[in-house]
C-alpha atoms as a printed R data frame, in Angstrom:
    type eleno elety resid chain resno       x       y       z
1   ATOM     1    CA   MET     A     1 -28.933 121.776 -73.647
2   ATOM     2    CA   ASN     A     2 -32.419 121.783 -72.131
3   ATOM     3    CA   VAL     A     3 -33.451 118.302 -70.995
4   ATOM     4    CA   VAL     A     4 -37.127 119.110 -71.731
5   ATOM     5    CA   PRO     A     5 -37.878 119.628 -75.443
6   ATOM     6    CA   GLU     A     6 -39.336 122.973 -76.437
7   ATOM     7    CA   GLY     A     7 -43.128 122.978 -76.205
8   ATOM     8    CA   TYR     A     8 -43.246 120.330 -73.476
9   ATOM     9    CA   HIS     A     9 -43.220 120.454 -69.686
10  ATOM    10    CA   THR     A    10 -41.543 118.266 -67.099
11  ATOM    11    CA   VAL     A    11 -44.674 116.105 -66.737
12  ATOM    12    CA   THR     A    12 -46.711 114.915 -69.727
13  ATOM    13    CA   PRO     A    13 -49.810 112.788 -69.095
14  ATOM    14    CA   TRP     A    14 -50.798 109.767 -71.196
15  ATOM    15    CA   LEU     A    15 -54.386 108.801 -71.969
16  ATOM    16    CA   ILE     A    16 -54.807 105.179 -73.020
17  ATOM    17    CA   THR     A    17 -57.974 103.803 -74.592
18  ATOM    18    CA   ARG     A    18 -59.075 100.431 -75.883
19  ATOM    19    CA   GLY     A    19 -59.483 101.568 -79.483
20  ATOM    20    CA   HIS     A    20 -61.178 104.936 -78.934
21  ATOM    21    CA   THR     A    21 -58.221 107.321 -79.066
22  ATOM    22    CA   ALA     A    22 -59.407 109.018 -82.265
23  ATOM    23    CA   GLU     A    23 -62.795 109.778 -80.679
24  ATOM    24    CA   LEU     A    24 -61.135 110.967 -77.473
25  ATOM    25    CA   ILE     A    25 -58.904 113.310 -79.495
26  ATOM    26    CA   ASP     A    26 -61.963 114.724 -81.267
27  ATOM    27    CA   PHE     A    27 -63.616 115.274 -77.862
28  ATOM    28    CA   ILE     A    28 -60.535 117.042 -76.478
29  ATOM    29    CA   LEU     A    29 -60.145 119.220 -79.584
30  ATOM    30    CA   GLU     A    30 -63.752 120.381 -79.345
31  ATOM    31    CA   VAL     A    31 -64.044 120.841 -75.566
32  ATOM    32    CA   PHE     A    32 -60.691 122.506 -74.941
33  ATOM    33    CA   ASP     A    33 -60.056 124.145 -78.322
34  ATOM    34    CA   ALA     A    34 -56.944 121.973 -78.372
35  ATOM    35    CA   THR     A    35 -54.505 121.444 -81.225
36  ATOM    36    CA   ASP     A    36 -53.905 118.050 -82.805
37  ATOM    37    CA   LEU     A    37 -50.108 117.724 -82.959
38  ATOM    38    CA   GLY     A    38 -50.113 114.462 -84.886
39  ATOM    39    CA   ARG     A    39 -50.933 110.794 -84.873
40  ATOM    40    CA   VAL     A    40 -49.055 107.613 -85.698
41  ATOM    41    CA   GLY     A    41 -51.452 104.986 -87.004
42  ATOM    42    CA   GLU     A    42 -55.168 105.157 -87.610
43  ATOM    43    CA   ALA     A    43 -58.241 104.359 -85.542
44  ATOM    44    CA   PRO     A    44 -58.656 101.991 -83.831
45  ATOM    45    CA   ASN     A    45 -54.899 101.401 -83.677
46  ATOM    46    CA   ILE     A    46 -53.302 104.758 -82.985
47  ATOM    47    CA   GLY     A    47 -49.859 103.943 -81.635
48  ATOM    48    CA   HIS     A    48 -49.030 107.492 -80.556
49  ATOM    49    CA   ALA     A    49 -50.821 110.824 -80.687
50  ATOM    50    CA   GLU     A    50 -50.326 114.234 -79.132
51  ATOM    51    CA   VAL     A    51 -52.647 117.159 -78.500
52  ATOM    52    CA   ARG     A    52 -51.865 120.541 -77.029
53  ATOM    53    CA   ILE     A    53 -54.322 121.913 -74.490
54  ATOM    54    CA   GLY     A    54 -53.338 125.476 -73.671
55  ATOM    55    CA   ASP     A    55 -49.589 125.322 -73.087
56  ATOM    56    CA   SER     A    56 -49.434 121.592 -72.281
57  ATOM    57    CA   VAL     A    57 -49.102 118.413 -74.307
58  ATOM    58    CA   VAL     A    58 -51.186 115.320 -73.615
59  ATOM    59    CA   MET     A    59 -50.177 112.057 -75.263
60  ATOM    60    CA   LEU     A    60 -52.618 109.315 -76.218
61  ATOM    61    CA   PHE     A    61 -52.639 105.831 -77.699
62  ATOM    62    CA   ASP     A    62 -54.832 102.799 -78.306
63  ATOM    63    CA   LYS     A    63 -54.160  99.520 -76.551
64  ATOM    64    CA   PRO     A    64 -57.089  97.103 -77.030
65  ATOM    65    CA   ASN     A    65 -56.065  94.664 -74.287
66  ATOM    66    CA   TRP     A    66 -54.935  97.279 -71.768
67  ATOM    67    CA   PRO     A    67 -56.729  97.227 -68.409
68  ATOM    68    CA   GLY     A    68 -59.077 100.125 -67.751
69  ATOM    69    CA   THR     A    69 -56.880 103.019 -66.614
70  ATOM    70    CA   PRO     A    70 -58.840 106.252 -66.461
71  ATOM    71    CA   ALA     A    71 -56.878 109.473 -66.332
72  ATOM    72    CA   PHE     A    72 -57.502 112.212 -63.782
73  ATOM    73    CA   LEU     A    73 -56.605 115.614 -65.220
74  ATOM    74    CA   ARG     A    74 -56.757 119.104 -63.731
75  ATOM    75    CA   LEU     A    75 -56.867 122.068 -66.092
76  ATOM    76    CA   TYR     A    76 -57.059 125.806 -65.693
77  ATOM    77    CA   VAL     A    77 -59.409 127.219 -68.286
78  ATOM    78    CA   GLU     A    78 -60.525 130.713 -69.212
79  ATOM    79    CA   ASP     A    79 -64.257 129.986 -68.892
80  ATOM    80    CA   ASP     A    80 -65.013 126.939 -66.764
81  ATOM    81    CA   LYS     A    81 -68.779 127.107 -67.212
82  ATOM    82    CA   ALA     A    82 -68.572 127.287 -71.011
83  ATOM    83    CA   THR     A    83 -66.023 124.458 -71.074
84  ATOM    84    CA   LEU     A    84 -68.264 122.305 -68.890
85  ATOM    85    CA   ALA     A    85 -71.222 123.052 -71.168
86  ATOM    86    CA   LYS     A    86 -69.203 122.018 -74.243
87  ATOM    87    CA   ALA     A    87 -68.134 118.795 -72.539
88  ATOM    88    CA   THR     A    88 -71.673 117.852 -71.540
89  ATOM    89    CA   SER     A    89 -72.996 118.650 -75.018
90  ATOM    90    CA   LEU     A    90 -70.528 116.030 -76.277
91  ATOM    91    CA   GLY     A    91 -71.595 113.318 -73.855
92  ATOM    92    CA   ALA     A    92 -69.678 114.098 -70.663
93  ATOM    93    CA   THR     A    93 -71.364 113.670 -67.283
94  ATOM    94    CA   VAL     A    94 -71.126 116.400 -64.649
95  ATOM    95    CA   VAL     A    95 -69.573 115.087 -61.425
96  ATOM    96    CA   THR     A    96 -69.542 118.440 -59.606
97  ATOM    97    CA   GLU     A    97 -71.109 121.719 -60.655
98  ATOM    98    CA   PRO     A    98 -68.954 124.878 -60.738
99  ATOM    99    CA   THR     A    99 -68.209 125.702 -57.098
100 ATOM   100    CA   GLU     A   100 -66.040 128.498 -55.725
101 ATOM   101    CA   LEU     A   101 -63.559 127.237 -53.136
102 ATOM   102    CA   PHE     A   102 -61.734 129.131 -50.411
103 ATOM   103    CA   TRP     A   103 -58.414 129.597 -52.219
104 ATOM   104    CA   GLY     A   104 -59.996 131.524 -55.101
105 ATOM   105    CA   ASP     A   105 -60.674 128.905 -57.774
106 ATOM   106    CA   ARG     A   106 -64.053 127.900 -59.084
107 ATOM   107    CA   VAL     A   107 -63.912 124.141 -59.644
108 ATOM   108    CA   SER     A   108 -66.077 121.632 -61.471
109 ATOM   109    CA   ARG     A   109 -65.533 118.087 -62.649
110 ATOM   110    CA   PHE     A   110 -66.818 115.949 -65.458
111 ATOM   111    CA   ALA     A   111 -66.394 112.383 -66.603
112 ATOM   112    CA   ASP     A   112 -65.807 112.166 -70.333
113 ATOM   113    CA   PRO     A   113 -67.504 109.449 -72.425
114 ATOM   114    CA   PHE     A   114 -64.250 107.437 -72.267
115 ATOM   115    CA   GLY     A   115 -64.070 107.160 -68.464
116 ATOM   116    CA   ASN     A   116 -61.564 109.931 -67.665
117 ATOM   117    CA   LEU     A   117 -62.179 112.524 -64.968
118 ATOM   118    CA   TRP     A   118 -61.418 116.177 -65.695
119 ATOM   119    CA   TRP     A   119 -61.139 118.937 -63.073
120 ATOM   120    CA   LEU     A   120 -61.857 122.382 -64.497
121 ATOM   121    CA   HIS     A   121 -60.424 125.306 -62.565
122 ATOM   122    CA   GLN     A   122 -60.905 128.983 -63.174
123 ATOM   123    CA   ARG     A   123 -59.242 131.544 -60.949
124 ATOM   124    CA   VAL     A   124 -62.001 133.928 -59.884
125 ATOM   125    CA   THR     A   125 -60.304 135.803 -57.027
126 ATOM   126    CA   GLU     A   126 -56.880 136.243 -55.443
127 ATOM   127    CA   PRO     A   127 -57.475 136.200 -51.686
128 ATOM   128    CA   THR     A   128 -54.717 137.461 -49.410
129 ATOM   129    CA   ALA     A   129 -53.372 135.037 -46.791
130 ATOM   130    CA   GLU     A   130 -55.620 136.698 -44.205
131 ATOM   131    CA   GLU     A   131 -58.679 136.496 -46.471
132 ATOM   132    CA   MET     A   132 -57.924 132.862 -47.264
133 ATOM   133    CA   ASP     A   133 -57.724 132.059 -43.567
134 ATOM   134    CA   GLU     A   134 -61.141 133.698 -43.067
135 ATOM   135    CA   ARG     A   135 -62.608 131.920 -46.093
136 ATOM   136    CA   MET     A   136 -61.424 128.542 -44.783
137 ATOM   137    CA   ARG     A   137 -63.648 129.052 -41.721
138 ATOM   138    CA   ASP     A   138 -66.603 130.564 -43.581
139 ATOM   139    CA   PRO     A   139 -69.563 128.115 -43.547
140 ATOM   140    CA   LYS     A   140 -70.224 128.897 -47.222
141 ATOM   141    CA   PHE     A   141 -66.768 127.662 -48.215
142 ATOM   142    CA   ILE     A   142 -66.862 124.729 -45.792
143 ATOM   143    CA   GLU     A   143 -70.109 123.616 -47.420
144 ATOM   144    CA   ALA     A   144 -68.611 124.122 -50.882
145 ATOM   145    CA   MET     A   145 -65.594 121.951 -50.014
146 ATOM   146    CA   ASN     A   146 -67.837 119.273 -48.517
147 ATOM   147    CA   TYR     A   147 -69.888 119.242 -51.723
148 ATOM   148    CA   VAL     A   148 -66.848 118.891 -53.964
149 ATOM   149    CA   GLN     A   149 -65.247 116.210 -51.792
150 ATOM   150    CA   SER     A   150 -68.463 114.204 -51.479
151 ATOM   151    CA   ALA     A   151 -68.956 113.686 -55.200
152 ATOM   152    CA   ASP     A   152 -69.173 110.055 -56.203
153 ATOM   153    CA   PHE     A   153 -67.069 109.036 -59.173
154 ATOM   154    CA   THR     A   154 -66.222 105.437 -59.891
155 ATOM   155    CA   PRO     A   155 -63.965 104.939 -62.896
156 ATOM   156    CA   ARG     A   156 -65.160 102.611 -65.630
157 ATOM   157    CA   THR     A   157 -62.791  99.745 -66.242
C-alpha cells in the first residue's frame, strides 16, 4: 500500500485565511488555471478546501481568529510572464520582475491580495555544470541574483 494517496505528493501546503478562502481559491483558479477539488463549508467559514495547481494539491481553510500566517510558495509554470500578468490583473503586487538566474530558471515573485508570496519559475535553459560555473561568475547573473535577493517583502499579519 502506498502511504501517499494517489494524486497527492509527500508535502502538501496549507493556506489559511481569516475568512477569505473562497476569494483566494477564485484567485488561484484564475491565475494558475487550477482545479477546484472541493470545499467543506461556505464562505466565510470554509473548513477545508483543496485545489490542484499543475500536479500538486494545495489545501486551504478559513480561521477567523488565526494569527497572520502568509504562505510562501514556489511554482514552476509554463509561461511565467503570462502568469505574473494574470496575477497582477487580479490585484497581486509584483515583488520581483521576471529575472533569469544562473542555474537556468527565470524567476519572479508576487504578493497576492491575501498576503501570500508566490515564486514563479520557468526553466529557460539547461546549462551544463561548466556553463553554470561560468554563469555564477558572470556580472549579469551576479546582478540578477542581487536584484532578486534585495527585494523587500514584509508579510501582512
